[in-house]
Every structure is written in C-alpha cells, then in structure tokens.
Coordinates of C-alpha atoms in Angstrom, one line a residue:
M1 CA 108.4 124.6 43.0
A2 CA 104.9 123.4 43.5
A3 CA 105.6 119.8 44.0
A4 CA 107.4 119.9 47.4
F5 CA 104.8 122.2 49.0
L6 CA 101.8 120.2 47.7
E7 CA 103.4 116.9 48.6
R8 CA 103.8 118.0 52.2
L9 CA 100.3 119.4 52.3
H10 CA 99.0 116.1 51.0
E11 CA 101.0 114.2 53.7
R12 CA 99.7 116.2 56.7
P13 CA 98.1 119.5 57.8
L14 CA 100.6 122.4 57.9
L15 CA 100.9 124.9 60.7
G16 CA 101.5 128.5 59.7
D17 CA 103.0 131.3 61.8
G18 CA 101.2 134.0 63.7
A19 CA 101.0 137.8 63.4
M20 CA 104.0 139.9 62.2
G21 CA 102.5 143.3 63.0
T22 CA 101.5 142.3 66.5
M23 CA 105.0 141.1 67.3
L24 CA 106.5 144.3 65.8
Y25 CA 104.1 146.4 67.9
A26 CA 105.1 144.5 71.0
R27 CA 108.8 145.4 70.2
G28 CA 107.9 149.1 70.2
V29 CA 107.1 149.8 66.5
P30 CA 104.2 152.3 66.3
L31 CA 101.0 151.1 64.6
D32 CA 101.2 153.9 62.1
A33 CA 104.8 153.0 61.1
C34 CA 105.6 151.2 57.8
F35 CA 106.2 147.6 59.0
D36 CA 107.4 146.5 55.5
V37 CA 110.4 148.9 55.3
L38 CA 111.8 147.2 58.5
N39 CA 113.0 144.5 56.1
V40 CA 115.6 147.1 55.1
N41 CA 116.0 149.3 58.1
E42 CA 115.7 146.8 61.0
P43 CA 116.3 143.3 59.5
K44 CA 117.3 141.7 62.7
V45 CA 114.0 142.6 64.4
V46 CA 112.1 141.0 61.5
Q47 CA 114.3 137.9 61.5
G48 CA 114.0 137.5 65.2
I49 CA 110.2 137.2 64.8
H50 CA 110.6 134.6 62.0
A51 CA 113.0 132.7 64.2
E52 CA 110.5 132.6 67.1
Y53 CA 107.8 131.2 64.9
I54 CA 110.1 128.5 63.5
Q55 CA 111.2 127.6 67.0
A56 CA 107.5 127.4 68.0
G57 CA 107.0 124.8 65.3
A58 CA 105.6 126.6 62.3
D59 CA 105.7 124.6 59.0
W60 CA 105.5 127.7 56.9
I61 CA 106.2 131.4 57.6
E62 CA 105.1 134.5 55.8
T63 CA 107.3 137.3 54.6
N64 CA 107.0 140.7 56.2
T65 CA 105.5 142.2 53.0
F66 CA 101.8 142.3 53.6
G67 CA 101.6 146.0 52.7
A68 CA 104.6 146.2 50.4
N69 CA 102.7 147.4 47.3
R70 CA 103.2 150.8 45.6
F71 CA 100.0 152.3 46.9
K72 CA 100.6 151.5 50.6
L73 CA 104.2 152.3 50.5
A74 CA 103.5 155.6 48.8
V75 CA 101.9 156.8 52.0
H76 CA 105.4 156.6 53.6
G77 CA 107.2 158.0 50.5
L78 CA 108.5 154.5 49.6
A79 CA 106.6 153.8 46.3
S80 CA 109.9 153.5 44.4
R81 CA 111.2 150.7 46.7
V82 CA 108.6 148.0 46.1
R83 CA 111.1 145.5 44.6
E84 CA 113.8 146.2 47.2
I85 CA 111.5 145.8 50.2
N86 CA 109.8 142.6 48.9
L87 CA 113.0 141.0 47.7
R88 CA 114.6 141.8 51.1
G89 CA 111.6 140.4 53.0
A90 CA 111.9 137.1 51.1
K91 CA 115.6 136.8 51.7
L92 CA 115.3 137.6 55.4
A93 CA 112.8 134.8 55.9
R94 CA 114.9 132.4 53.8
D95 CA 118.1 133.3 55.7
V96 CA 116.4 132.5 59.0
R97 CA 115.2 129.2 57.7
E98 CA 118.7 128.4 56.5
T99 CA 120.2 129.3 59.8
M100 CA 117.8 127.3 61.9
G101 CA 117.9 124.3 59.5
R102 CA 114.2 123.5 59.8
D103 CA 112.4 122.4 56.6
V104 CA 109.8 125.2 56.6
F105 CA 108.3 126.9 53.6
V106 CA 108.5 130.7 53.0
A107 CA 105.3 132.2 51.6
G108 CA 105.4 135.6 50.1
S109 CA 102.6 137.7 51.8
M110 CA 100.5 140.0 49.6
G111 CA 97.6 142.0 51.0
P112 CA 95.1 144.4 49.4
L113 CA 96.3 147.6 47.7
G114 CA 94.7 149.8 50.4
K115 CA 92.6 151.7 47.8
Y116 CA 89.3 150.8 46.2
L117 CA 89.0 149.6 42.7
A118 CA 86.9 151.6 40.2
P119 CA 84.0 152.4 40.1
L120 CA 84.0 152.5 43.9
G121 CA 87.5 154.0 43.9
S122 CA 89.9 155.3 41.3
I123 CA 92.2 152.3 40.8
T124 CA 91.7 150.7 37.4
P125 CA 92.2 146.9 37.0
E126 CA 95.3 147.5 34.9
E127 CA 96.8 149.6 37.6
A128 CA 96.0 147.1 40.3
R129 CA 97.4 144.2 38.2
A130 CA 100.6 146.1 37.6
A131 CA 101.0 146.9 41.3
F132 CA 100.5 143.2 42.3
L133 CA 102.9 142.1 39.6
E134 CA 105.5 144.5 40.8
Q135 CA 105.3 143.1 44.3
A136 CA 105.2 139.5 43.2
E137 CA 108.3 139.9 41.1
G138 CA 110.3 141.1 44.1
L139 CA 109.1 138.2 46.2
L140 CA 109.8 135.7 43.5
E141 CA 113.3 137.1 43.0
G142 CA 113.9 136.8 46.7
G143 CA 113.2 133.1 46.5
V144 CA 109.8 132.4 48.1
D145 CA 108.3 128.9 48.0
A146 CA 104.7 130.0 47.6
F147 CA 102.5 133.1 47.7
V148 CA 99.8 133.9 50.2
V149 CA 97.3 136.4 48.9
E150 CA 95.5 137.3 52.1
T151 CA 92.9 139.4 54.0
F152 CA 91.0 140.5 50.8
S153 CA 87.3 141.5 50.8
D154 CA 86.9 142.4 47.1
L155 CA 86.8 139.3 45.0
T156 CA 87.7 141.2 41.9
E157 CA 90.8 142.5 43.6
I158 CA 91.9 139.1 44.8
R159 CA 91.4 137.8 41.2
L160 CA 93.7 140.5 39.9
A161 CA 96.3 139.6 42.5
V162 CA 96.2 136.0 41.6
E163 CA 96.4 136.7 37.9
A164 CA 99.5 138.9 38.5
V165 CA 101.3 136.1 40.4
R166 CA 100.3 133.4 38.0
A167 CA 101.7 135.5 35.1
I168 CA 105.2 135.0 36.3
T169 CA 105.3 131.7 38.2
D170 CA 103.7 128.3 38.8
L171 CA 104.5 128.4 42.5
P172 CA 101.5 127.5 44.9
I173 CA 99.1 130.3 45.7
I174 CA 97.2 130.4 49.0
T175 CA 94.2 132.8 48.9
Q176 CA 92.5 134.0 52.0
V177 CA 89.5 136.3 52.4
A178 CA 88.5 138.3 55.5
F179 CA 85.1 137.9 57.1
T180 CA 83.0 139.8 59.6
Q181 CA 81.2 138.5 62.7
D182 CA 78.1 138.1 60.4
L183 CA 80.0 135.5 58.3
V184 CA 80.2 137.7 55.2
T185 CA 83.0 139.8 53.7
F186 CA 83.1 143.5 54.2
L187 CA 81.5 143.8 50.7
G188 CA 78.8 141.3 51.6
H189 CA 80.0 138.0 50.0
T190 CA 79.1 134.8 51.8
P191 CA 81.6 131.9 52.3
T192 CA 79.9 129.9 49.6
E193 CA 80.2 132.8 47.1
V194 CA 83.8 133.3 48.1
V195 CA 84.7 129.6 47.5
R196 CA 82.9 129.5 44.2
T197 CA 85.0 132.5 43.0
L198 CA 88.3 131.3 44.4
R199 CA 87.7 127.8 43.0
S200 CA 87.7 129.2 39.5
L201 CA 91.1 130.7 39.9
P202 CA 94.5 128.9 39.3
V203 CA 95.2 128.5 43.0
Q204 CA 96.0 125.5 45.2
V205 CA 94.6 126.6 48.6
I206 CA 91.6 128.8 49.6
G207 CA 90.4 130.0 53.0
A208 CA 90.0 132.8 55.4
N209 CA 92.0 134.9 57.8
C210 CA 92.1 137.9 60.0
S211 CA 89.3 140.3 61.3
V212 CA 87.6 137.8 63.6
G213 CA 88.4 135.0 66.0
S214 CA 88.5 131.3 66.0
S215 CA 84.9 130.5 66.6
T216 CA 83.7 132.7 63.7
L217 CA 86.2 131.4 61.2
Y218 CA 85.4 127.8 62.3
D219 CA 81.8 128.5 61.2
V220 CA 83.2 130.0 57.9
L221 CA 85.2 126.9 57.4
E222 CA 82.1 124.7 57.8
Q223 CA 80.4 126.6 55.1
M224 CA 83.4 126.6 52.8
L225 CA 84.1 122.9 52.9
P226 CA 81.1 121.6 50.9
E227 CA 82.0 123.9 48.0
A228 CA 85.8 123.5 48.0
G229 CA 85.8 120.9 45.3
G230 CA 89.0 119.2 46.4
L231 CA 91.0 122.3 47.1
S232 CA 92.8 122.6 50.4
L233 CA 91.5 125.0 53.0
A234 CA 93.6 127.4 55.1
I235 CA 92.2 129.1 58.2
Q236 CA 94.2 131.7 60.2
P237 CA 92.0 133.6 62.8
N238 CA 92.8 136.6 65.0
A239 CA 93.3 136.1 68.7
G240 CA 89.8 137.3 69.2
L241 CA 88.7 141.0 68.8
P242 CA 91.1 143.7 70.1
S243 CA 90.5 145.9 73.1
R244 CA 92.3 149.2 73.7
I245 CA 93.8 149.5 77.2
G246 CA 95.5 152.8 77.5
E247 CA 97.7 153.1 74.5
R248 CA 97.9 149.4 73.7
L249 CA 95.8 147.0 71.7
I250 CA 95.1 143.8 73.6
Y251 CA 93.8 140.5 72.1
I252 CA 92.2 138.2 74.5
S253 CA 92.2 134.6 73.0
S254 CA 94.6 132.4 74.9
P255 CA 97.1 130.0 73.3
A256 CA 95.1 127.1 74.7
Y257 CA 91.8 128.4 73.2
M258 CA 93.3 128.8 69.8
A259 CA 95.0 125.5 69.9
D260 CA 91.7 123.8 70.7
Y261 CA 90.1 125.4 67.7
A262 CA 93.1 124.6 65.5
A263 CA 92.6 120.9 66.3
R264 CA 88.8 121.2 65.6
M265 CA 89.5 122.9 62.3
I266 CA 91.8 120.1 61.2
A267 CA 89.2 117.5 62.3
A268 CA 86.6 119.3 60.2
G269 CA 88.8 119.3 57.1
A270 CA 91.2 122.2 57.2
R271 CA 94.7 121.5 55.8
M272 CA 96.4 124.7 56.9
V273 CA 96.0 126.5 60.2
G274 CA 97.8 129.3 61.9
G275 CA 97.2 132.7 63.4
C276 CA 96.7 136.3 62.4
C277 CA 96.4 139.6 64.4
G278 CA 97.1 139.2 68.1
T279 CA 98.8 135.8 67.9
N280 CA 102.4 135.3 68.9
A281 CA 104.9 132.4 69.2
E282 CA 103.1 131.1 72.3
H283 CA 99.9 130.6 70.3
I284 CA 101.8 128.8 67.6
R285 CA 103.6 126.6 70.1
A286 CA 100.3 125.6 71.7
M287 CA 98.8 125.0 68.2
R288 CA 101.8 122.8 67.3
E289 CA 101.1 120.5 70.2
A290 CA 97.4 120.4 69.4
V291 CA 98.0 119.6 65.8
D292 CA 100.6 116.9 66.6
R293 CA 98.2 115.3 69.0
H294 CA 95.5 115.2 66.3
V295 CA 97.7 114.3 63.4
P296 CA 101.2 113.1 64.4
R297 CA 103.9 114.7 62.3
V298 CA 105.4 112.4 59.7
G299 CA 108.3 112.7 57.5
A300 CA 110.4 114.8 59.9
A301 CA 114.1 114.2 59.8
T302 CA 115.3 111.8 62.4
V303 CA 119.0 112.4 62.5
A304 CA 121.5 110.1 64.3
A305 CA 124.2 111.8 66.3
P306 CA 127.7 111.5 64.9
R307 CA 129.8 108.7 66.3
R308 CA 132.1 109.5 69.2
A309 CA 135.8 109.2 68.7
R310 CA 135.9 106.6 71.5
P311 CA 132.7 105.0 72.7
E312 CA 132.3 104.5 76.4
A313 CA 132.0 100.8 75.9
G314 CA 133.1 98.4 73.3
P315 CA 136.2 98.2 71.1
A316 CA 138.1 101.3 70.1
P317 CA 137.4 102.5 66.6
T318 CA 139.8 101.5 63.8
L319 CA 141.0 103.3 60.7
L320 CA 139.3 102.5 57.4
T321 CA 140.5 99.3 55.9
T322 CA 141.0 98.2 52.4
A323 CA 137.2 98.1 52.0
A324 CA 135.2 97.5 48.9
P325 CA 135.1 100.5 46.5
T326 CA 132.5 103.2 47.2
L327 CA 129.6 103.5 44.9
L328 CA 131.2 106.7 43.4
Q329 CA 134.4 104.9 42.8
R330 CA 132.7 101.9 41.2
K331 CA 130.8 104.2 38.8
V332 CA 134.0 106.0 37.9
D333 CA 136.0 102.8 37.4
D334 CA 133.3 101.1 35.4
G335 CA 132.6 104.1 33.1
E336 CA 129.0 104.3 34.3
F337 CA 127.5 107.8 34.0
L338 CA 127.8 109.4 37.4
V339 CA 125.1 111.8 38.8
T340 CA 125.7 113.7 42.0
V341 CA 123.9 116.6 43.6
E342 CA 125.5 119.3 45.8
L343 CA 124.1 120.0 49.3
D344 CA 125.3 123.1 51.3
P345 CA 125.6 122.6 55.1
P346 CA 123.2 124.8 57.1
R347 CA 124.3 128.1 58.5
G348 CA 123.0 126.9 61.9
H349 CA 123.2 123.5 63.5
N350 CA 119.9 121.9 62.5
I351 CA 120.0 119.8 59.3
E352 CA 116.4 118.8 59.1
K353 CA 115.8 120.8 55.9
L354 CA 119.0 119.4 54.3
V355 CA 118.0 115.9 55.2
Q356 CA 114.5 116.3 53.7
G357 CA 116.1 117.7 50.5
A358 CA 118.4 114.7 50.3
K359 CA 115.5 112.3 50.8
L360 CA 113.6 114.0 48.0
L361 CA 116.6 113.6 45.7
K362 CA 116.9 109.9 46.7
E363 CA 113.3 109.4 45.8
R364 CA 114.1 110.8 42.3
G365 CA 116.9 108.3 41.8
V366 CA 120.0 110.2 43.2
E367 CA 122.5 107.8 44.8
I368 CA 125.4 110.2 45.6
V369 CA 125.4 113.7 47.0
D370 CA 128.2 116.2 47.5
I371 CA 128.5 118.1 50.8
N372 CA 130.1 121.5 50.1
D373 CA 132.8 122.8 52.4
G374 CA 132.1 126.6 52.3
S375 CA 134.5 127.3 49.5
L376 CA 133.4 130.9 49.4
G377 CA 134.7 131.5 52.9
R378 CA 131.4 131.7 54.7
V379 CA 130.6 130.2 58.1
R380 CA 128.4 127.1 58.0
M381 CA 128.1 123.9 59.9
S382 CA 131.3 121.9 59.5
V383 CA 131.3 119.7 56.5
L384 CA 132.3 116.4 58.3
P385 CA 129.4 116.2 60.8
T386 CA 127.0 117.4 58.0
A387 CA 128.3 114.6 55.8
I388 CA 128.0 112.0 58.5
L389 CA 124.5 113.1 59.6
V390 CA 123.2 113.1 56.0
R391 CA 124.7 109.7 55.3
E392 CA 123.2 108.2 58.5
A393 CA 119.8 109.7 57.9
T394 CA 119.5 108.8 54.2
G395 CA 121.9 106.0 53.3
L396 CA 123.2 108.0 50.4
D397 CA 126.9 107.7 49.3
I398 CA 128.6 111.0 50.2
N399 CA 131.3 112.9 48.4
M400 CA 132.7 115.4 50.9
H401 CA 134.3 118.6 49.6
F402 CA 137.4 119.4 51.7
T403 CA 139.3 122.7 51.6
C404 CA 142.8 123.5 53.0
R405 CA 141.9 127.0 54.1
D406 CA 140.7 126.3 57.7
R407 CA 142.8 123.4 58.8
N408 CA 146.5 123.0 59.5
L409 CA 148.3 119.9 58.4
M410 CA 147.4 117.9 61.6
G411 CA 143.7 119.0 61.3
I412 CA 143.5 117.9 57.7
Q413 CA 144.6 114.4 58.5
A414 CA 142.4 114.1 61.6
D415 CA 139.2 115.3 59.8
V416 CA 139.0 112.9 56.9
L417 CA 138.9 109.5 58.6
D418 CA 135.1 108.9 58.3
I419 CA 134.0 109.8 54.8
R420 CA 135.7 107.9 51.9
N421 CA 134.9 110.1 48.9
I422 CA 136.9 113.3 49.1
L423 CA 136.9 116.2 46.6
A424 CA 140.2 118.0 47.4
M425 CA 140.0 121.8 47.1
T426 CA 142.3 124.6 48.0
G427 CA 139.4 126.9 49.0
D428 CA 138.9 130.6 48.7
P429 CA 140.6 133.0 51.2
P430 CA 138.3 134.4 53.9
R431 CA 138.4 137.9 52.4
T432 CA 135.9 136.6 49.8
G433 CA 133.4 135.7 52.5
D434 CA 131.8 137.1 55.6
Y435 CA 134.9 137.1 57.8
V436 CA 137.3 139.5 56.1
N437 CA 139.7 139.7 59.1
A438 CA 139.9 136.0 59.6
T439 CA 143.2 134.3 58.8
A440 CA 143.6 131.3 56.4
V441 CA 145.9 128.3 57.0
F442 CA 146.8 126.9 53.7
D443 CA 149.6 124.6 55.0
V444 CA 149.0 122.8 51.7
D445 CA 147.0 123.3 48.6
A446 CA 144.7 120.9 46.7
I447 CA 147.6 119.1 45.1
G448 CA 149.3 118.7 48.5
L449 CA 146.0 117.4 50.1
I450 CA 145.6 114.8 47.3
R451 CA 149.2 113.6 48.0
I452 CA 148.4 113.3 51.7
L453 CA 145.3 111.3 51.1
T454 CA 147.1 109.1 48.6
G455 CA 149.8 108.5 51.2
M456 CA 147.2 107.5 53.8
N457 CA 145.8 105.0 51.3
E458 CA 149.3 103.6 51.3
G459 CA 149.4 103.5 55.1
R460 CA 151.5 106.6 56.0
D461 CA 150.8 110.2 57.0
A462 CA 152.3 113.4 55.6
T463 CA 155.5 112.9 57.6
G464 CA 155.9 109.2 56.5
N465 CA 154.8 107.8 59.8
S466 CA 152.5 104.8 59.8
V467 CA 148.7 105.3 60.1
G468 CA 148.2 101.6 60.8
E469 CA 146.0 99.8 58.3
P470 CA 145.8 101.8 55.0
T471 CA 142.8 103.9 54.3
A472 CA 140.6 103.6 51.2
F473 CA 139.8 107.1 50.1
C474 CA 138.5 107.8 46.6
V475 CA 140.0 111.2 45.9
G476 CA 138.7 113.7 43.3
A477 CA 139.8 117.1 42.2
A478 CA 138.2 120.4 41.1
L479 CA 138.6 121.9 37.6
D480 CA 137.8 125.4 36.2
P481 CA 137.6 125.0 32.4
A482 CA 136.9 128.7 32.1
A483 CA 140.1 129.7 33.9
A484 CA 141.8 132.9 32.8
E485 CA 145.0 130.8 32.3
P486 CA 143.8 127.5 30.8
S487 CA 147.4 126.2 30.4
R488 CA 148.1 126.6 34.1
E489 CA 144.8 125.0 35.0
M490 CA 145.6 122.0 32.8
E491 CA 149.1 121.8 34.4
R492 CA 147.4 121.7 37.8
L493 CA 144.9 119.1 36.7
V494 CA 147.7 116.8 35.4
A495 CA 149.6 117.4 38.8
K496 CA 146.4 116.4 40.7
A497 CA 146.0 113.3 38.6
E498 CA 149.7 112.4 39.2
A499 CA 149.2 113.0 42.9
G500 CA 146.4 110.4 43.0
A501 CA 143.1 112.1 42.0
R502 CA 140.7 109.6 40.4
W503 CA 138.3 112.0 38.8
C504 CA 137.6 115.7 38.6
Q505 CA 134.5 117.9 38.9
T506 CA 134.1 121.2 37.1
Q507 CA 132.7 124.6 37.9
P508 CA 129.2 125.1 36.4
V509 CA 129.3 124.8 32.6
Y510 CA 126.6 126.1 30.3
D511 CA 128.1 125.3 26.9
L512 CA 130.1 122.1 26.1
E513 CA 132.2 124.1 23.7
V514 CA 133.9 125.6 26.8
L515 CA 135.0 122.1 27.8
E516 CA 136.0 121.2 24.3
R517 CA 138.1 124.3 23.9
F518 CA 139.8 123.5 27.2
F519 CA 140.7 120.0 26.2
Q520 CA 141.4 120.7 22.6
R521 CA 145.2 120.3 23.1
T522 CA 145.4 117.8 25.9
R523 CA 142.9 115.2 26.9
S524 CA 141.9 115.0 30.5
P525 CA 144.1 112.5 32.4
I526 CA 141.1 111.5 34.6
P527 CA 137.3 111.2 34.1
V528 CA 135.5 114.6 34.0
V529 CA 132.2 115.1 35.9
V530 CA 130.6 118.3 34.6
G531 CA 129.0 120.9 36.8
V532 CA 125.4 122.0 36.0
L533 CA 123.7 124.8 37.9
P534 CA 120.2 125.5 36.7
L535 CA 119.5 129.2 36.0
H536 CA 116.4 130.8 37.6
S537 CA 116.1 134.1 35.7
S538 CA 118.0 136.5 33.5
R539 CA 119.1 138.4 36.6
H540 CA 120.5 135.1 38.0
A541 CA 122.4 134.5 34.8
E542 CA 123.9 138.0 34.7
F543 CA 124.9 137.8 38.4
L544 CA 126.7 134.4 37.9
H545 CA 128.4 135.6 34.7
N546 CA 129.5 139.0 36.0
E547 CA 130.0 138.6 39.8
V548 CA 131.0 134.9 40.6
P549 CA 134.6 133.9 39.8
G550 CA 134.9 130.8 37.7
I551 CA 131.5 130.9 36.2
T552 CA 131.0 131.9 32.6
V553 CA 127.5 132.0 31.1
P554 CA 127.7 132.3 27.3
D555 CA 126.1 135.1 25.4
A556 CA 123.6 132.8 23.8
V557 CA 122.4 131.4 27.1
R558 CA 122.1 134.8 28.7
A559 CA 120.1 136.0 25.6
R560 CA 117.8 133.0 25.9
M561 CA 117.2 133.8 29.6
K562 CA 116.5 137.4 28.8
E563 CA 114.0 136.4 26.1
A564 CA 112.3 134.0 28.5
G565 CA 111.3 136.9 30.8
D566 CA 108.8 135.6 33.3
R567 CA 109.4 132.0 32.2
G568 CA 113.1 132.2 33.2
L569 CA 113.0 129.3 35.6
R570 CA 111.4 127.1 32.9
A571 CA 114.1 128.1 30.4
G572 CA 116.8 127.5 32.9
I573 CA 115.5 124.0 33.7
E574 CA 115.2 123.2 30.0
T575 CA 118.7 124.4 29.3
A576 CA 120.1 122.3 32.2
Q577 CA 118.1 119.3 30.9
A578 CA 119.5 119.6 27.4
L579 CA 123.1 120.0 28.8
V580 CA 122.7 116.9 31.0
S581 CA 121.4 114.9 28.0
Q582 CA 124.5 116.0 26.0
L583 CA 126.9 114.9 28.7
R584 CA 125.9 111.3 28.6
G585 CA 128.4 109.4 26.4
R586 CA 130.8 112.3 26.2
Y587 CA 131.8 112.9 29.8
A588 CA 131.9 110.8 33.0
G589 CA 128.9 112.4 34.7
A590 CA 126.9 115.4 35.8
Y591 CA 127.4 117.3 39.1
L592 CA 124.1 119.2 39.8
M593 CA 124.0 122.3 42.0
P594 CA 120.7 123.5 43.4
S595 CA 120.6 127.3 43.7
F596 CA 118.5 129.0 46.4
G597 CA 118.1 125.5 48.1
R598 CA 115.6 124.5 45.4
F599 CA 116.1 120.7 45.4
E600 CA 112.9 120.2 43.5
V601 CA 114.4 122.2 40.5
V602 CA 117.4 119.7 40.4
A603 CA 114.9 116.8 40.7
E604 CA 113.1 118.1 37.6
V605 CA 116.4 118.4 35.7
L606 CA 117.1 114.8 36.5
D607 CA 114.0 113.8 34.5
A608 CA 116.1 114.3 31.4
L609 CA 118.1 111.2 32.4
Q610 CA 115.0 108.9 32.7

C-alpha cells in the first residue's frame, strides 16, 4: 500500500522509466496503432520494454495503459475491453518485476480521455469520472503499487481522474501536467496555478511531464517548488522536441544531456525524475548514474553469495551438529505464539525485492519467514539458495518448504544440509503448473521425507548408512483442514507426527470453525500453526474459493468481501487481523501469506498482535 512507496520516496529520490510509445515505435509498431492492446496481443514486446528499463536502473515503471480508457479504445473498436487491457498491463509489469527480482514499483498509467469535457466538448463530469473509474479498477485488480495520472492539461479533468482513483483505493497517486514552451498548460494554466489545484487533491506527488524537454521542465520545477507545500515533485521531460526525418520521428536530447538535467532537478528539490517521449533505456541508464552520483542509493539489498560446498582454502565443511534449538523450535517447544510469513522465491535469479520485503517484515517484528518451494509446480529460483541468501542478508530464522516432486532420494538428502527448519511437503504434480509435460520424481512423499530427516537427526541416511555427526533439523508438516476426506487427512497427520514432525502448518483458514470441526474427534498430536492469507477483493475471495485446491472461503466471509466493494482490501485486512487475534491462546501460531507480493499488507495484519 502507500507506506512502502512513501517510505522509499522519503529515503531517496526515485528514478522512473522512459517512454513506452517511443520504444514500441522503434520496434515497428505504427504511431496510429493502439499501443494499449499490445498488452493482450503482443505481451512479450511490452514486457521486453519493461525489462530494459528495470535493467537500466529504474526504481519505478509505468504500465502500458496510458490510453486505455473507453473513449480512446473506442477509436480502435475496443471500448468493451477496458478492464482486460488495464488488468493485463498491470500484470505484465508485475511479472517482469518478479522475474528480474528488483525491488521496483509498478505505477498504473492513466492519461486524458482524448475528448474535451463540457462545455468545450460533450463529455460530462459523470461520464469522465466513470471512464476513469473503470480504468482504475482494472489497474488495481492487476496489482499496481501506485497510480500515475499524467500528461493532463485540463485541471478539471485531472481532478475527476484523481477522484475516481481515490474512490477505490488509498494507494499513492502521482499527478503530472503537460506544459508548453511558454511555461503554461495548453489551457493557459501557470505552474503556480497547477500546484495550487493539485495540492488541494488527495495525492502524494505532483509534477510535470511530456510535451517539452528538460530545460523547460526545469524552469517549471523551479516555479512549482515554492507552492508545493511539502508534497513531492516528479518531473519527466521529453527528449527534446521531435523532428520528422522521412517517415520517422527523431528526438534529439542525448542521454548525457538528460542525465545532467536529472541531477540538477534533484539538486533543486525534485523527488522523482524520469523520461517521457523520445527517451529510451540508454537515457534512463545515464540518469541512473547521474542520480547515484548526486544521491548515492541506500537501502539496496546487499546479498552474500551462497557458501561453496568446499572452500578453496580452510577446513572442509562439516554436517550440522547437535546445535542449540532454532528460534522456531524454541517457540514451539515453549508454547510461545509463533508468527511466520511466507516468501516466494523470484521467478528470475535476483532476490533484491524479496530481501527488501523480508527487511520490511523484520522491522515490523517478524523473526521467522517461510521460503516456499513452488508447491504449485511452477519454475522459480531454487528454494535452498533463496533461503540461504535471505538468511544471510537479513539474519531472520528460515523455515524452508521442501517438496518431494523434483528430487530423487539422493537429491533430497543432499539439498537439506544447510537450513535447519524444514516443512516437509509432497508437492503438487507438474501438470498443475507451467510445465505440463515435465515428469515428477516422488521417490517418497511427505511422510517418507519426515522419516528421512528424523533418521539424519539420528546420524543415518535413508539406507541406514552413517552421515557422521547427527543433524539437528526441526521438521514440520503441512495440513489441509478443509480436505475432502478429513479422516484420511487426520490419519496422515498422525503418521507425520509419528515419523518425527514437531509442528504442522495449515492451508489458509478464514473461519476457526473449520479447524474446530476438523479436530472435533481427535486432537492434533502436534502444535498447529494456522495459515492466514489476507483477501484483497471479492474477486480474490471467489477465485481462491472456487479455483484453488485446499482453500475454502466461508459464505459469510465472501459475503462480507462482496459488501465491502471498493473497500475490499480494508475488509480483507480487518478479517485477517480478527482471525490472528483469535488464534492467540487457541493455536500455536499464525502463518501469514502475502498475496500479490504485498508484504506491507501482511505487516498491517501484524499490527493486531501488538
């Protein structure tokens, strides 16, 4: 939500991306084409541009949705696809961020409607507000971190856009107005008048973008600053004014020129800089270097490399010894309420965003995190190096999920020697994930894995051979209290406990009656840590209930989410907070799962435990 973005903005100036249309044009997309529908028709092209800007060093990227409102899409016969195109645009950007692993923000881009408001035009305020709301809903559902309402000239229109966004979310809003070479908007408003209008709106950032180059927008910035009243300013100029050479539009500002102005803008007081029309990844890369020279980046993840199996010098590594209990084990043994938060390994090989999320959670009092092992059969960074890197970067106690799907019996025993808390899981077959033709191993299931780990704690491997000094694993098990066959699930839980499991963690639960019904005949043989996954909207609740195996969202909870409407996220957080409060004193702990990578949502749920 707002906190993570605003905290980062307070720490240091943020660098945005450059042009989307310019980059698409350079890839052969005609200027009169609908750029926004490429989110659906040519997603890899759009994602490639996002990736270039992230590689260049952008701290935030904008979705390819600038013109994705009903009026502009209607020109291309696409007025009925507003939600689809915006939702897809947000997800494309989020997926690239996830793959690349950099901790960047995704801002939902919203531009003017493309038609004049009455009385100059025919669009009424109600129609404009409805169009902006429709677009904002798609972007919000797609999971944006903020909104950028940009390139406006009509201050009434930008007010309507802000009102529409604010009606459904409290996410940060960046507002940017376009100016001419004469330092006024196309409707004649001065920078001072613009700031006074924007300052009265519920926004976090104001500024200017597009239409003109760096020098003009630098002058605009200087006029805006005295009136800003503490609001942050964002400036994203064009790469100069375009010239037509043959059939191509050429912008003349060099990366070095724009980088120099970016540094000057930050020195003057801008908190967000970036590029607009004509800029590309080279401009952003140069601006990154200039921004870093002016204000060194702070808070970036510094991640230690995983230890080698045998160092080039020094003694050979040894197996784990009978060490002191882990923090997780101590809490379970002492009956202290346990709180752990799940982190998903990145789809790529960069864990900066994951580490930053873990650090945020640590600041909010979290001491233990779970590293998921791709139980849904989707390819991500391996769980073991992810667990080690997060542990080394944060000092948090790690509970590593470990599935039997992808490793044979030898691989299982080789891969668990560095992390001591293990949640043993069978894992879903590959057909439920992205690789439907991949084969699974399943030499053992979760019960067999627990037996192997227990044996290693006793100094022997699965064949009875010595492993040297005994290991000291603290082994947990998974539990589905909403299983279709509860008696069989209980039988497996008892077998897991007999095999050596010390505690169990459940699938997400939304009503403690589900647990109480499950345990009404037989008490749990081991402590139970209850899964809590905050809901974000009614659609999210219905998706989990109807499409995700093992998750049941009760009718009353789904009804509450439906009634919440635009306040769905707030209702979801409050429901999760109430559930976590009820768990204390009744169960061993809470296992929190951030959906959509929203660590700040989980952090807010944790407030219920303060």
